[in-house]
Amino acid sequence: MQKELLQQFAALNSTTRAPLISEEGASFAVDLRKHKISDAEYSVLKKIVGRTPTLPELGVFSAMWSEHCSYKSSKVHLGKLPTNGPQVVVGPGENAGVIRLSGKLCVAFKMESHNHPSYIEPYQGAATGVGGILRDVFCMGARPIANLNSLRFGQRSHPKTHYLFENVVKGVGDYGNCVGIPTVAGTVSFDKTYDGNILVNAMTCGTIHEDRIFKGFATGVNNLVVYVGSATGRDGIHGASMASDSFSSATSGERSTVQVGDPFAEKLLLEATLEVLERDLVIGLQDMGAAGLTSSSFEMADRAGNGLYLNLDLVPARAQHMTAYELLLSESQERMLMCVEPGKWEALQECLKRWQLPFAIIGLVTEGGRMHIVKDGVLEVDVPVAPLAEEAPRYERPYTMPSRTYSKDTNFRAVLQKASFAELLEKAIYDNGDKAKIYRQYDHHIGNKTILGPEEEGAGLLWLHSDWAEKGEDYIGLAVSTNCNERYCAQDPFVGAAQAVAKSYRAIVATGATPLAVTDCLNYGNPEDPTVMGQIVAGIEGIGEACRALDTPVVSGNVSLYNTTDGKSIAPTPMIGMVGKHPDIRKAVPAILKTKAYIYWLRPKATEGSFGGSLLAKILDKDVTEAVPALNWKAEREAAFWIQNLVATDRLVAARDLGTGGLALTLQKMLLPHAFGGTFALPGVKGKDDQNEAAFAEYSASYVLAFHEPLTLSLNSFEHLECHLLGEAKANSNMQLGSGTFERRTAEAKALESLKI
Amino acid sequence: MTSKFGATQIGLVQFPGSNCDADCIDAFKRLFQIDLQLIWHEETSLPSRLQGLILPGGFSYGDYLRSGALASISPIMQAVKGFVGKGGSVIGICNGFQVLTESKLLPGALLKNDSRKFICEYAHLSVAGGDSVYHRKLKGSLYKVPIAHGEGRYYVDSEGLKKLGANGQILFQYAGTDGVLSEASNPNGAISHIAGIVSENGRVLGMMPHPERASSELLGSADGQKILEAFLETVG
């Protein structure tokens, strides 16, 4: 096979070239627009190619220079993120980031969006989103051990929400369940900002030995390029450029650009890939994700500074008469490109056959740094590899930084004063809901590692019992969380993004773990709108400030722009995924209470709670003029330090960071699952008037903590925090908070009703 | 820590798509110091000294056609049938149970859950009447064991059900935390709340819940250990 390919390559000079596109007439402008290539980009393209391109070449540039693959609008700003730290082993730029947990035990993780496909075809869109992020992690040689997801839908009452919700959840579940990866944590919300553009963000974490981290290079001239996995069909053509598209109301015709997932093929590909890497059978390996064969082959060649010769007649195809253009741009799922030395080809074949995977040699590594692709004896693509990445467009798009000013909203607070506590809490519980309907559909026990699962509605915690960890660390855990409060981000794109990091941090701290690093998935609207671009810049700066303050560098990420329907962009939603190390899972602290306990409230010293971007503002449908809770890094760090000490001395029985809906909803989330209640004080409340303000205001750096015994230590020793005893939680009780009372049965009913969409 | 079962020869069949194999390996090693012998689905014979066999959970062959249907005609299953014919002990968990019914090594079938949705949660298993080793070892207690399946609704026709009852072949039933069988305690609509049954000779157990997952209090329950111990007792 190698010989044959070498002969074909040697004869390239006499091979017919595919016709060049016509630059004449109106159809040319349409072609460029369809490929989302601007006039300026086209002239750079022509300079790189040295002539007018062929149609497949135009397709290749379109995919490689799409927002999704090139980060052309965000790259200049992404450089502001902190990416270094002693824990970082592999930072951004690879398929996934890697951090060290203990000894040689490392964790690879990344989060990615699959928003557009999931809106068009929710079941397959969500399923293939999970498949894609799994491959990003296992193609580095890491074995996936946990999935997370963050879902955002339109309002419950929107006519499409029921269909999208049911199918996205089923798609996420069916795929992860079949591959056998537990889904251990996640978030979901329903907001009108997503009525026309839902968000499906999926995250995978995998474990890997530090000395076995694999980076895919196509080195060694004349080595074989091997296609592995499902055959290529016409599904998902132009997925990468679609991901950079905005929606109009009529998008049903785009169904064919959505990929179809086969989790069984993924499971085989996962096992085969890990075996191939373990046995050192390949020198290069790259997932065919967005922009399929195009991006995988160009990336693999680019990293080694080599070229490739590919013969597309050899690609396993699912449909007849597929063109070079289609084969190059298809996003058919569950495929890998491998680069193998001829001496290892036998062993590689044996392994792939055992895992029942289709495979084929489709090309060679070549000298000279050019990509030559033929089909039916015609040279379809002939372009230099390196300039495609090096000279990819970078835009410093004009932006207007958000400049809203904030003030205490006395009108809103007056509305709160008159409202009924029970009614407000009922609405808050309904908005938050009982998520069992979702996570019951996700296998969250498989792997024998889940210590804290999705029922906590906090961070997930996994027991790693790995031989690669330091001696004596048999009980270390991996804590994982994901979060972003879109209302905070809509109110203040900078602080909101920083709060997404802080909230993920608090969820991990509450389990007793130490947060270590971040992956992000930046979901924004149209970057060509200066206001949206300003949100993106502010969001990246907010994440940067938070990650620096909390020592959690960003090691991987994804940008999803053009989340826009009919010209309306979504609220900024910079989703954060965070991982941390738990010192001893036998001391894991749950977020829900399972035993009677004394309840304390930890919060920043002398700080007033806020209603800016609050859940109450959403429930009452008011534009509140207040700022979102102010960032307070000193209080965040002090709280984390104190909680870690309490865990070490076994004193905490439950801990939950104070979230949306303030103390009232946080208490309910902590107490309700196991039918607890009790009588609790509202610190600082003078009378009935400020009851609701105190009960529902939201804070930074705040937790509700549960102890077996009342604390004997002084609560005045904090520098930046204050801590208040609220009362005693008891089984089978209603909740009284300040002067407000609430029936447990009503809460249970409201929570269940919440997801009957 | 040593276990009296440490020298027992137990095999585990790996089908393409099996995904609970690692959890079985982990549980048998951690609880009993047994290293499971891995048997690839393309093999046509079992190791000669094998005393017991596990068919693990997962999605064998993608569960295409029907759950367990393609696995039931894979090369290794002839050898498994021979092993069962000679009185060998087999435990089929989740997809392994589906393989056992598809292979006619156990009666009945596993249908889509009545909710038509995948269900992952803890179930509480009560032990029905019978005289197998499993019944004798496990009776009188309630077992908290997770389920995770989309097609776990056990079904058998009325004559078959009568036979299962008369022979004492029903082992586990989905119960409430109080041990009572109620409609609310039946997660998937299984006939007579059946979660697990044994063969007439009591040596082949098929169950939808995952005892290998309930293998440590740290993971939420250690009740599965007793069930796996009972399996090892049948090997005897």
PDB file of N, CA, C and O in Angstrom, chain A residues 166 170 177-180 262-264 267-268 354-356 439-451 463 465 475 585-586, chain B residues 16-20 23 26-27 30 40-42 59-62 64 116-122 146 148 212-213 215-216 218-219:
ATOM      1  N   GLU A 166     -36.809  17.520  26.490  1.00  0.00           N
ATOM      2  CA  GLU A 166     -36.922  16.059  26.561  1.00  0.00           C
ATOM      3  C   GLU A 166     -35.850  15.376  25.707  1.00  0.00           C
ATOM      4  O   GLU A 166     -35.236  14.400  26.117  1.00  0.00           O
ATOM      5  N   LYS A 170     -32.463  13.248  26.810  1.00  0.00           N
ATOM      6  CA  LYS A 170     -32.374  11.853  26.359  1.00  0.00           C
ATOM      7  C   LYS A 170     -31.105  11.623  25.528  1.00  0.00           C
ATOM      8  O   LYS A 170     -30.432  10.592  25.680  1.00  0.00           O
ATOM      9  N   ASN A 177     -24.531   6.929  28.702  1.00  0.00           N
ATOM     10  CA  ASN A 177     -24.868   5.642  29.328  1.00  0.00           C
ATOM     11  C   ASN A 177     -24.285   4.487  28.540  1.00  0.00           C
ATOM     12  O   ASN A 177     -23.759   3.535  29.096  1.00  0.00           O
ATOM     13  N   CYS A 178     -24.393   4.551  27.217  1.00  0.00           N
ATOM     14  CA  CYS A 178     -23.935   3.454  26.384  1.00  0.00           C
ATOM     15  C   CYS A 178     -22.412   3.362  26.413  1.00  0.00           C
ATOM     16  O   CYS A 178     -21.854   2.270  26.506  1.00  0.00           O
ATOM     17  N   VAL A 179     -21.732   4.508  26.340  1.00  0.00           N
ATOM     18  CA  VAL A 179     -20.269   4.465  26.400  1.00  0.00           C
ATOM     19  C   VAL A 179     -19.829   4.039  27.805  1.00  0.00           C
ATOM     20  O   VAL A 179     -18.773   3.437  27.985  1.00  0.00           O
ATOM     21  N   GLY A 180     -20.674   4.340  28.794  1.00  0.00           N
ATOM     22  CA  GLY A 180     -20.377   3.887  30.150  1.00  0.00           C
ATOM     23  C   GLY A 180     -19.600   4.893  30.975  1.00  0.00           C
ATOM     24  O   GLY A 180     -18.734   4.533  31.760  1.00  0.00           O
ATOM     25  N   ASP A 262     -23.312   7.390  17.174  1.00  0.00           N
ATOM     26  CA  ASP A 262     -23.379   5.956  17.413  1.00  0.00           C
ATOM     27  C   ASP A 262     -22.485   5.653  18.618  1.00  0.00           C
ATOM     28  O   ASP A 262     -21.276   5.450  18.478  1.00  0.00           O
ATOM     29  N   PRO A 263     -23.074   5.652  19.819  1.00  0.00           N
ATOM     30  CA  PRO A 263     -22.253   5.513  21.029  1.00  0.00           C
ATOM     31  C   PRO A 263     -21.548   4.162  21.122  1.00  0.00           C
ATOM     32  O   PRO A 263     -20.502   4.055  21.749  1.00  0.00           O
ATOM     33  N   PHE A 264     -22.104   3.144  20.478  1.00  0.00           N
ATOM     34  CA  PHE A 264     -21.446   1.837  20.472  1.00  0.00           C
ATOM     35  C   PHE A 264     -20.121   1.929  19.712  1.00  0.00           C
ATOM     36  O   PHE A 264     -19.077   1.463  20.181  1.00  0.00           O
ATOM     37  N   LYS A 267     -17.654   3.645  21.907  1.00  0.00           N
ATOM     38  CA  LYS A 267     -17.086   2.789  22.953  1.00  0.00           C
ATOM     39  C   LYS A 267     -15.951   1.939  22.377  1.00  0.00           C
ATOM     40  O   LYS A 267     -14.891   1.798  22.985  1.00  0.00           O
ATOM     41  N   LEU A 268     -16.151   1.392  21.181  1.00  0.00           N
ATOM     42  CA  LEU A 268     -15.099   0.597  20.542  1.00  0.00           C
ATOM     43  C   LEU A 268     -13.889   1.469  20.213  1.00  0.00           C
ATOM     44  O   LEU A 268     -12.746   1.079  20.426  1.00  0.00           O
ATOM     45  N   ARG A 354      -9.677  -6.441  16.211  1.00  0.00           N
ATOM     46  CA  ARG A 354     -10.247  -7.017  17.437  1.00  0.00           C
ATOM     47  C   ARG A 354     -11.378  -6.139  17.975  1.00  0.00           C
ATOM     48  O   ARG A 354     -12.361  -6.626  18.502  1.00  0.00           O
ATOM     49  N   TRP A 355     -11.229  -4.831  17.830  1.00  0.00           N
ATOM     50  CA  TRP A 355     -12.289  -3.924  18.295  1.00  0.00           C
ATOM     51  C   TRP A 355     -13.345  -3.684  17.214  1.00  0.00           C
ATOM     52  O   TRP A 355     -14.170  -2.789  17.341  1.00  0.00           O
ATOM     53  N   GLN A 356     -13.288  -4.469  16.159  1.00  0.00           N
ATOM     54  CA  GLN A 356     -14.320  -4.452  15.109  1.00  0.00           C
ATOM     55  C   GLN A 356     -14.511  -3.078  14.471  1.00  0.00           C
ATOM     56  O   GLN A 356     -15.624  -2.694  14.128  1.00  0.00           O
ATOM     57  N   TYR A 439     -31.480  13.708  36.053  1.00  0.00           N
ATOM     58  CA  TYR A 439     -30.300  12.866  36.325  1.00  0.00           C
ATOM     59  C   TYR A 439     -30.645  11.393  36.512  1.00  0.00           C
ATOM     60  O   TYR A 439     -29.756  10.556  36.440  1.00  0.00           O
ATOM     61  N   ARG A 440     -31.933  11.079  36.727  1.00  0.00           N
ATOM     62  CA  ARG A 440     -32.333   9.669  36.725  1.00  0.00           C
ATOM     63  C   ARG A 440     -32.088   9.028  35.354  1.00  0.00           C
ATOM     64  O   ARG A 440     -31.949   7.824  35.236  1.00  0.00           O
ATOM     65  N   GLN A 441     -32.067   9.867  34.315  1.00  0.00           N
ATOM     66  CA  GLN A 441     -31.837   9.329  32.965  1.00  0.00           C
ATOM     67  C   GLN A 441     -30.351   9.190  32.637  1.00  0.00           C
ATOM     68  O   GLN A 441     -29.991   8.706  31.577  1.00  0.00           O
ATOM     69  N   TYR A 442     -29.498   9.681  33.549  1.00  0.00           N
ATOM     70  CA  TYR A 442     -28.047   9.572  33.344  1.00  0.00           C
ATOM     71  C   TYR A 442     -27.510   8.525  34.304  1.00  0.00           C
ATOM     72  O   TYR A 442     -27.739   8.623  35.511  1.00  0.00           O
ATOM     73  N   ASP A 443     -26.772   7.555  33.787  1.00  0.00           N
ATOM     74  CA  ASP A 443     -26.085   6.634  34.688  1.00  0.00           C
ATOM     75  C   ASP A 443     -25.056   7.442  35.469  1.00  0.00           C
ATOM     76  O   ASP A 443     -24.154   8.025  34.881  1.00  0.00           O
ATOM     77  N   HIS A 444     -25.230   7.508  36.786  1.00  0.00           N
ATOM     78  CA  HIS A 444     -24.250   8.290  37.555  1.00  0.00           C
ATOM     79  C   HIS A 444     -23.473   7.442  38.551  1.00  0.00           C
ATOM     80  O   HIS A 444     -22.731   7.956  39.371  1.00  0.00           O
ATOM     81  N   HIS A 445     -23.656   6.115  38.499  1.00  0.00           N
ATOM     82  CA  HIS A 445     -22.919   5.235  39.409  1.00  0.00           C
ATOM     83  C   HIS A 445     -21.826   4.443  38.710  1.00  0.00           C
ATOM     84  O   HIS A 445     -20.908   3.949  39.373  1.00  0.00           O
ATOM     85  N   ILE A 446     -21.949   4.274  37.388  1.00  0.00           N
ATOM     86  CA  ILE A 446     -21.010   3.393  36.687  1.00  0.00           C
ATOM     87  C   ILE A 446     -19.571   3.872  36.901  1.00  0.00           C
ATOM     88  O   ILE A 446     -19.311   5.075  36.955  1.00  0.00           O
ATOM     89  N   GLY A 447     -18.662   2.927  37.054  1.00  0.00           N
ATOM     90  CA  GLY A 447     -17.257   3.263  37.292  1.00  0.00           C
ATOM     91  C   GLY A 447     -16.829   3.043  38.733  1.00  0.00           C
ATOM     92  O   GLY A 447     -15.645   3.073  39.047  1.00  0.00           O
ATOM     93  N   ASN A 448     -17.813   2.821  39.625  1.00  0.00           N
ATOM     94  CA  ASN A 448     -17.517   2.607  41.052  1.00  0.00           C
ATOM     95  C   ASN A 448     -16.647   3.711  41.642  1.00  0.00           C
ATOM     96  O   ASN A 448     -15.713   3.447  42.393  1.00  0.00           O
ATOM     97  N   LYS A 449     -16.959   4.944  41.268  1.00  0.00           N
ATOM     98  CA  LYS A 449     -16.162   6.061  41.788  1.00  0.00           C
ATOM     99  C   LYS A 449     -17.010   7.172  42.395  1.00  0.00           C
ATOM    100  O   LYS A 449     -16.488   8.050  43.078  1.00  0.00           O
ATOM    101  N   THR A 450     -18.317   7.155  42.131  1.00  0.00           N
ATOM    102  CA  THR A 450     -19.140   8.309  42.489  1.00  0.00           C
ATOM    103  C   THR A 450     -19.401   8.368  43.995  1.00  0.00           C
ATOM    104  O   THR A 450     -20.115   7.533  44.540  1.00  0.00           O
ATOM    105  N   ILE A 451     -18.819   9.368  44.627  1.00  0.00           N
ATOM    106  CA  ILE A 451     -19.036   9.588  46.059  1.00  0.00           C
ATOM    107  C   ILE A 451     -20.150  10.616  46.244  1.00  0.00           C
ATOM    108  O   ILE A 451     -21.044  10.440  47.062  1.00  0.00           O
ATOM    109  N   TRP A 463     -14.046   9.036  43.597  1.00  0.00           N
ATOM    110  CA  TRP A 463     -12.963   8.347  44.309  1.00  0.00           C
ATOM    111  C   TRP A 463     -12.003   7.806  43.247  1.00  0.00           C
ATOM    112  O   TRP A 463     -12.410   7.031  42.385  1.00  0.00           O
ATOM    113  N   HIS A 465      -8.987   6.045  43.650  1.00  0.00           N
ATOM    114  CA  HIS A 465      -8.140   4.875  43.970  1.00  0.00           C
ATOM    115  C   HIS A 465      -7.238   4.426  42.806  1.00  0.00           C
ATOM    116  O   HIS A 465      -7.446   3.420  42.160  1.00  0.00           O
ATOM    117  N   TYR A 475      -7.245   7.473  49.084  1.00  0.00           N
ATOM    118  CA  TYR A 475      -8.623   7.955  49.172  1.00  0.00           C
ATOM    119  C   TYR A 475      -8.787   9.363  48.609  1.00  0.00           C
ATOM    120  O   TYR A 475      -9.725  10.065  48.959  1.00  0.00           O
ATOM    121  N   ILE A 585     -11.779  11.115  50.443  1.00  0.00           N
ATOM    122  CA  ILE A 585     -13.220  11.030  50.143  1.00  0.00           C
ATOM    123  C   ILE A 585     -14.023  10.428  51.297  1.00  0.00           C
ATOM    124  O   ILE A 585     -15.242  10.546  51.327  1.00  0.00           O
ATOM    125  N   ARG A 586     -13.329   9.809  52.271  1.00  0.00           N
ATOM    126  CA  ARG A 586     -14.065   9.325  53.445  1.00  0.00           C
ATOM    127  C   ARG A 586     -14.600  10.506  54.255  1.00  0.00           C
ATOM    128  O   ARG A 586     -15.482  10.357  55.077  1.00  0.00           O
TER     129      ARG A 586
ATOM    130  N   PRO B  16     -18.114  -6.797  22.948  1.00  0.00           N
ATOM    131  CA  PRO B  16     -17.909  -5.404  22.528  1.00  0.00           C
ATOM    132  C   PRO B  16     -19.103  -4.582  23.037  1.00  0.00           C
ATOM    133  O   PRO B  16     -20.246  -4.964  22.781  1.00  0.00           O
ATOM    134  N   GLY B  17     -18.837  -3.536  23.765  1.00  0.00           N
ATOM    135  CA  GLY B  17     -19.917  -2.732  24.345  1.00  0.00           C
ATOM    136  C   GLY B  17     -20.178  -3.031  25.805  1.00  0.00           C
ATOM    137  O   GLY B  17     -20.927  -2.309  26.465  1.00  0.00           O
ATOM    138  N   SER B  18     -19.570  -4.100  26.349  1.00  0.00           N
ATOM    139  CA  SER B  18     -19.659  -4.316  27.799  1.00  0.00           C
ATOM    140  C   SER B  18     -19.028  -3.108  28.459  1.00  0.00           C
ATOM    141  O   SER B  18     -17.949  -2.674  28.052  1.00  0.00           O
ATOM    142  N   ASN B  19     -19.678  -2.529  29.479  1.00  0.00           N
ATOM    143  CA  ASN B  19     -19.031  -1.383  30.133  1.00  0.00           C
ATOM    144  C   ASN B  19     -19.058  -1.458  31.655  1.00  0.00           C
ATOM    145  O   ASN B  19     -18.644  -0.521  32.324  1.00  0.00           O
ATOM    146  N   CYS B  20     -19.558  -2.575  32.207  1.00  0.00           N
ATOM    147  CA  CYS B  20     -19.484  -2.746  33.653  1.00  0.00           C
ATOM    148  C   CYS B  20     -18.437  -3.793  34.016  1.00  0.00           C
ATOM    149  O   CYS B  20     -18.372  -4.245  35.160  1.00  0.00           O
ATOM    150  N   ASP B  23     -15.980  -2.486  36.612  1.00  0.00           N
ATOM    151  CA  ASP B  23     -16.549  -2.392  37.959  1.00  0.00           C
ATOM    152  C   ASP B  23     -16.584  -3.758  38.631  1.00  0.00           C
ATOM    153  O   ASP B  23     -16.385  -3.874  39.844  1.00  0.00           O
ATOM    154  N   ASP B  26     -13.042  -4.505  39.675  1.00  0.00           N
ATOM    155  CA  ASP B  26     -12.747  -3.714  40.876  1.00  0.00           C
ATOM    156  C   ASP B  26     -13.384  -4.338  42.116  1.00  0.00           C
ATOM    157  O   ASP B  26     -12.725  -4.531  43.137  1.00  0.00           O
ATOM    158  N   ALA B  27     -14.666  -4.691  42.024  1.00  0.00           N
ATOM    159  CA  ALA B  27     -15.375  -5.187  43.210  1.00  0.00           C
ATOM    160  C   ALA B  27     -14.830  -6.540  43.667  1.00  0.00           C
ATOM    161  O   ALA B  27     -14.612  -6.751  44.865  1.00  0.00           O
ATOM    162  N   ARG B  30     -11.377  -5.940  45.244  1.00  0.00           N
ATOM    163  CA  ARG B  30     -11.424  -5.187  46.497  1.00  0.00           C
ATOM    164  C   ARG B  30     -12.084  -5.997  47.609  1.00  0.00           C
ATOM    165  O   ARG B  30     -11.633  -5.996  48.743  1.00  0.00           O
ATOM    166  N   TRP B  40     -12.755 -13.193  26.149  1.00  0.00           N
ATOM    167  CA  TRP B  40     -13.188 -12.394  24.996  1.00  0.00           C
ATOM    168  C   TRP B  40     -14.335 -13.107  24.280  1.00  0.00           C
ATOM    169  O   TRP B  40     -14.326 -14.336  24.178  1.00  0.00           O
ATOM    170  N   HIS B  41     -15.289 -12.347  23.795  1.00  0.00           N
ATOM    171  CA  HIS B  41     -16.508 -12.922  23.191  1.00  0.00           C
ATOM    172  C   HIS B  41     -16.244 -13.829  21.992  1.00  0.00           C
ATOM    173  O   HIS B  41     -17.082 -14.641  21.627  1.00  0.00           O
ATOM    174  N   GLU B  42     -15.069 -13.683  21.384  1.00  0.00           N
ATOM    175  CA  GLU B  42     -14.786 -14.507  20.204  1.00  0.00           C
ATOM    176  C   GLU B  42     -14.204 -15.871  20.559  1.00  0.00           C
ATOM    177  O   GLU B  42     -14.018 -16.706  19.677  1.00  0.00           O
ATOM    178  N   PHE B  59     -23.736  -2.448  27.005  1.00  0.00           N
ATOM    179  CA  PHE B  59     -24.566  -2.408  25.794  1.00  0.00           C
ATOM    180  C   PHE B  59     -23.883  -3.296  24.758  1.00  0.00           C
ATOM    181  O   PHE B  59     -23.263  -2.809  23.819  1.00  0.00           O
ATOM    182  N   SER B  60     -23.942  -4.636  24.992  1.00  0.00           N
ATOM    183  CA  SER B  60     -23.222  -5.547  24.111  1.00  0.00           C
ATOM    184  C   SER B  60     -23.682  -5.364  22.669  1.00  0.00           C
ATOM    185  O   SER B  60     -24.882  -5.281  22.404  1.00  0.00           O
ATOM    186  N   TYR B  61     -22.712  -5.258  21.781  1.00  0.00           N
ATOM    187  CA  TYR B  61     -23.004  -5.014  20.352  1.00  0.00           C
ATOM    188  C   TYR B  61     -23.943  -3.818  20.177  1.00  0.00           C
ATOM    189  O   TYR B  61     -24.774  -3.783  19.279  1.00  0.00           O
ATOM    190  N   GLY B  62     -23.831  -2.845  21.076  1.00  0.00           N
ATOM    191  CA  GLY B  62     -24.656  -1.646  20.982  1.00  0.00           C
ATOM    192  C   GLY B  62     -26.110  -1.873  21.343  1.00  0.00           C
ATOM    193  O   GLY B  62     -26.925  -0.969  21.215  1.00  0.00           O
ATOM    194  N   TYR B  64     -28.076  -3.264  19.638  1.00  0.00           N
ATOM    195  CA  TYR B  64     -28.861  -3.128  18.418  1.00  0.00           C
ATOM    196  C   TYR B  64     -29.706  -4.389  18.263  1.00  0.00           C
ATOM    197  O   TYR B  64     -29.391  -5.431  18.820  1.00  0.00           O
ATOM    198  N   ARG B 116     -40.530   4.355  29.458  1.00  0.00           N
ATOM    199  CA  ARG B 116     -39.806   4.526  28.192  1.00  0.00           C
ATOM    200  C   ARG B 116     -38.532   5.351  28.391  1.00  0.00           C
ATOM    201  O   ARG B 116     -37.962   5.878  27.456  1.00  0.00           O
ATOM    202  N   LYS B 117     -38.119   5.500  29.627  1.00  0.00           N
ATOM    203  CA  LYS B 117     -36.900   6.279  29.886  1.00  0.00           C
ATOM    204  C   LYS B 117     -35.893   5.418  30.617  1.00  0.00           C
ATOM    205  O   LYS B 117     -36.253   4.491  31.343  1.00  0.00           O
ATOM    206  N   PHE B 118     -34.623   5.746  30.432  1.00  0.00           N
ATOM    207  CA  PHE B 118     -33.542   5.121  31.187  1.00  0.00           C
ATOM    208  C   PHE B 118     -33.709   5.539  32.650  1.00  0.00           C
ATOM    209  O   PHE B 118     -34.042   6.680  32.941  1.00  0.00           O
ATOM    210  N   ILE B 119     -33.474   4.596  33.573  1.00  0.00           N
ATOM    211  CA  ILE B 119     -33.595   4.923  35.002  1.00  0.00           C
ATOM    212  C   ILE B 119     -32.313   4.542  35.724  1.00  0.00           C
ATOM    213  O   ILE B 119     -31.867   3.401  35.666  1.00  0.00           O
ATOM    214  N   CYS B 120     -31.725   5.522  36.415  1.00  0.00           N
ATOM    215  CA  CYS B 120     -30.576   5.250  37.287  1.00  0.00           C
ATOM    216  C   CYS B 120     -30.936   5.744  38.679  1.00  0.00           C
ATOM    217  O   CYS B 120     -31.140   6.945  38.877  1.00  0.00           O
ATOM    218  N   GLU B 121     -31.063   4.821  39.621  1.00  0.00           N
ATOM    219  CA  GLU B 121     -31.365   5.196  41.009  1.00  0.00           C
ATOM    220  C   GLU B 121     -31.145   3.975  41.898  1.00  0.00           C
ATOM    221  O   GLU B 121     -30.898   2.874  41.398  1.00  0.00           O
ATOM    222  N   TYR B 122     -31.264   4.172  43.209  1.00  0.00           N
ATOM    223  CA  TYR B 122     -31.163   3.033  44.110  1.00  0.00           C
ATOM    224  C   TYR B 122     -32.497   2.295  44.177  1.00  0.00           C
ATOM    225  O   TYR B 122     -33.550   2.917  44.239  1.00  0.00           O
ATOM    226  N   PRO B 146     -28.059  -0.219  43.288  1.00  0.00           N
ATOM    227  CA  PRO B 146     -28.480   0.673  42.200  1.00  0.00           C
ATOM    228  C   PRO B 146     -28.941  -0.070  40.941  1.00  0.00           C
ATOM    229  O   PRO B 146     -28.422  -1.152  40.630  1.00  0.00           O
ATOM    230  N   ALA B 148     -29.589   0.729  36.686  1.00  0.00           N
ATOM    231  CA  ALA B 148     -29.268   1.683  35.612  1.00  0.00           C
ATOM    232  C   ALA B 148     -29.576   0.988  34.299  1.00  0.00           C
ATOM    233  O   ALA B 148     -28.755   0.253  33.764  1.00  0.00           O
ATOM    234  N   GLU B 212     -22.270  -5.171  41.933  1.00  0.00           N
ATOM    235  CA  GLU B 212     -20.841  -4.794  41.922  1.00  0.00           C
ATOM    236  C   GLU B 212     -20.669  -3.308  42.228  1.00  0.00           C
ATOM    237  O   GLU B 212     -19.593  -2.880  42.643  1.00  0.00           O
ATOM    238  N   ARG B 213     -21.729  -2.523  41.997  1.00  0.00           N
ATOM    239  CA  ARG B 213     -21.631  -1.096  42.328  1.00  0.00           C
ATOM    240  C   ARG B 213     -21.877  -0.859  43.817  1.00  0.00           C
ATOM    241  O   ARG B 213     -21.334   0.087  44.394  1.00  0.00           O
ATOM    242  N   SER B 215     -20.734  -1.870  46.437  1.00  0.00           N
ATOM    243  CA  SER B 215     -19.617  -2.637  46.966  1.00  0.00           C
ATOM    244  C   SER B 215     -18.834  -1.886  48.030  1.00  0.00           C
ATOM    245  O   SER B 215     -17.779  -2.317  48.441  1.00  0.00           O
ATOM    246  N   SER B 216     -19.358  -0.743  48.482  1.00  0.00           N
ATOM    247  CA  SER B 216     -18.701   0.010  49.554  1.00  0.00           C
ATOM    248  C   SER B 216     -19.679   1.044  50.098  1.00  0.00           C
ATOM    249  O   SER B 216     -20.394   1.687  49.314  1.00  0.00           O
ATOM    250  N   LEU B 218     -18.857   3.780  51.087  1.00  0.00           N
ATOM    251  CA  LEU B 218     -18.395   5.052  50.531  1.00  0.00           C
ATOM    252  C   LEU B 218     -19.110   5.375  49.219  1.00  0.00           C
ATOM    253  O   LEU B 218     -19.331   6.529  48.880  1.00  0.00           O
ATOM    254  N   LEU B 219     -19.472   4.316  48.491  1.00  0.00           N
ATOM    255  CA  LEU B 219     -20.146   4.518  47.194  1.00  0.00           C
ATOM    256  C   LEU B 219     -21.662   4.580  47.360  1.00  0.00           C
ATOM    257  O   LEU B 219     -22.382   4.636  46.371  1.00  0.00           O
TER     258      LEU B 219
END
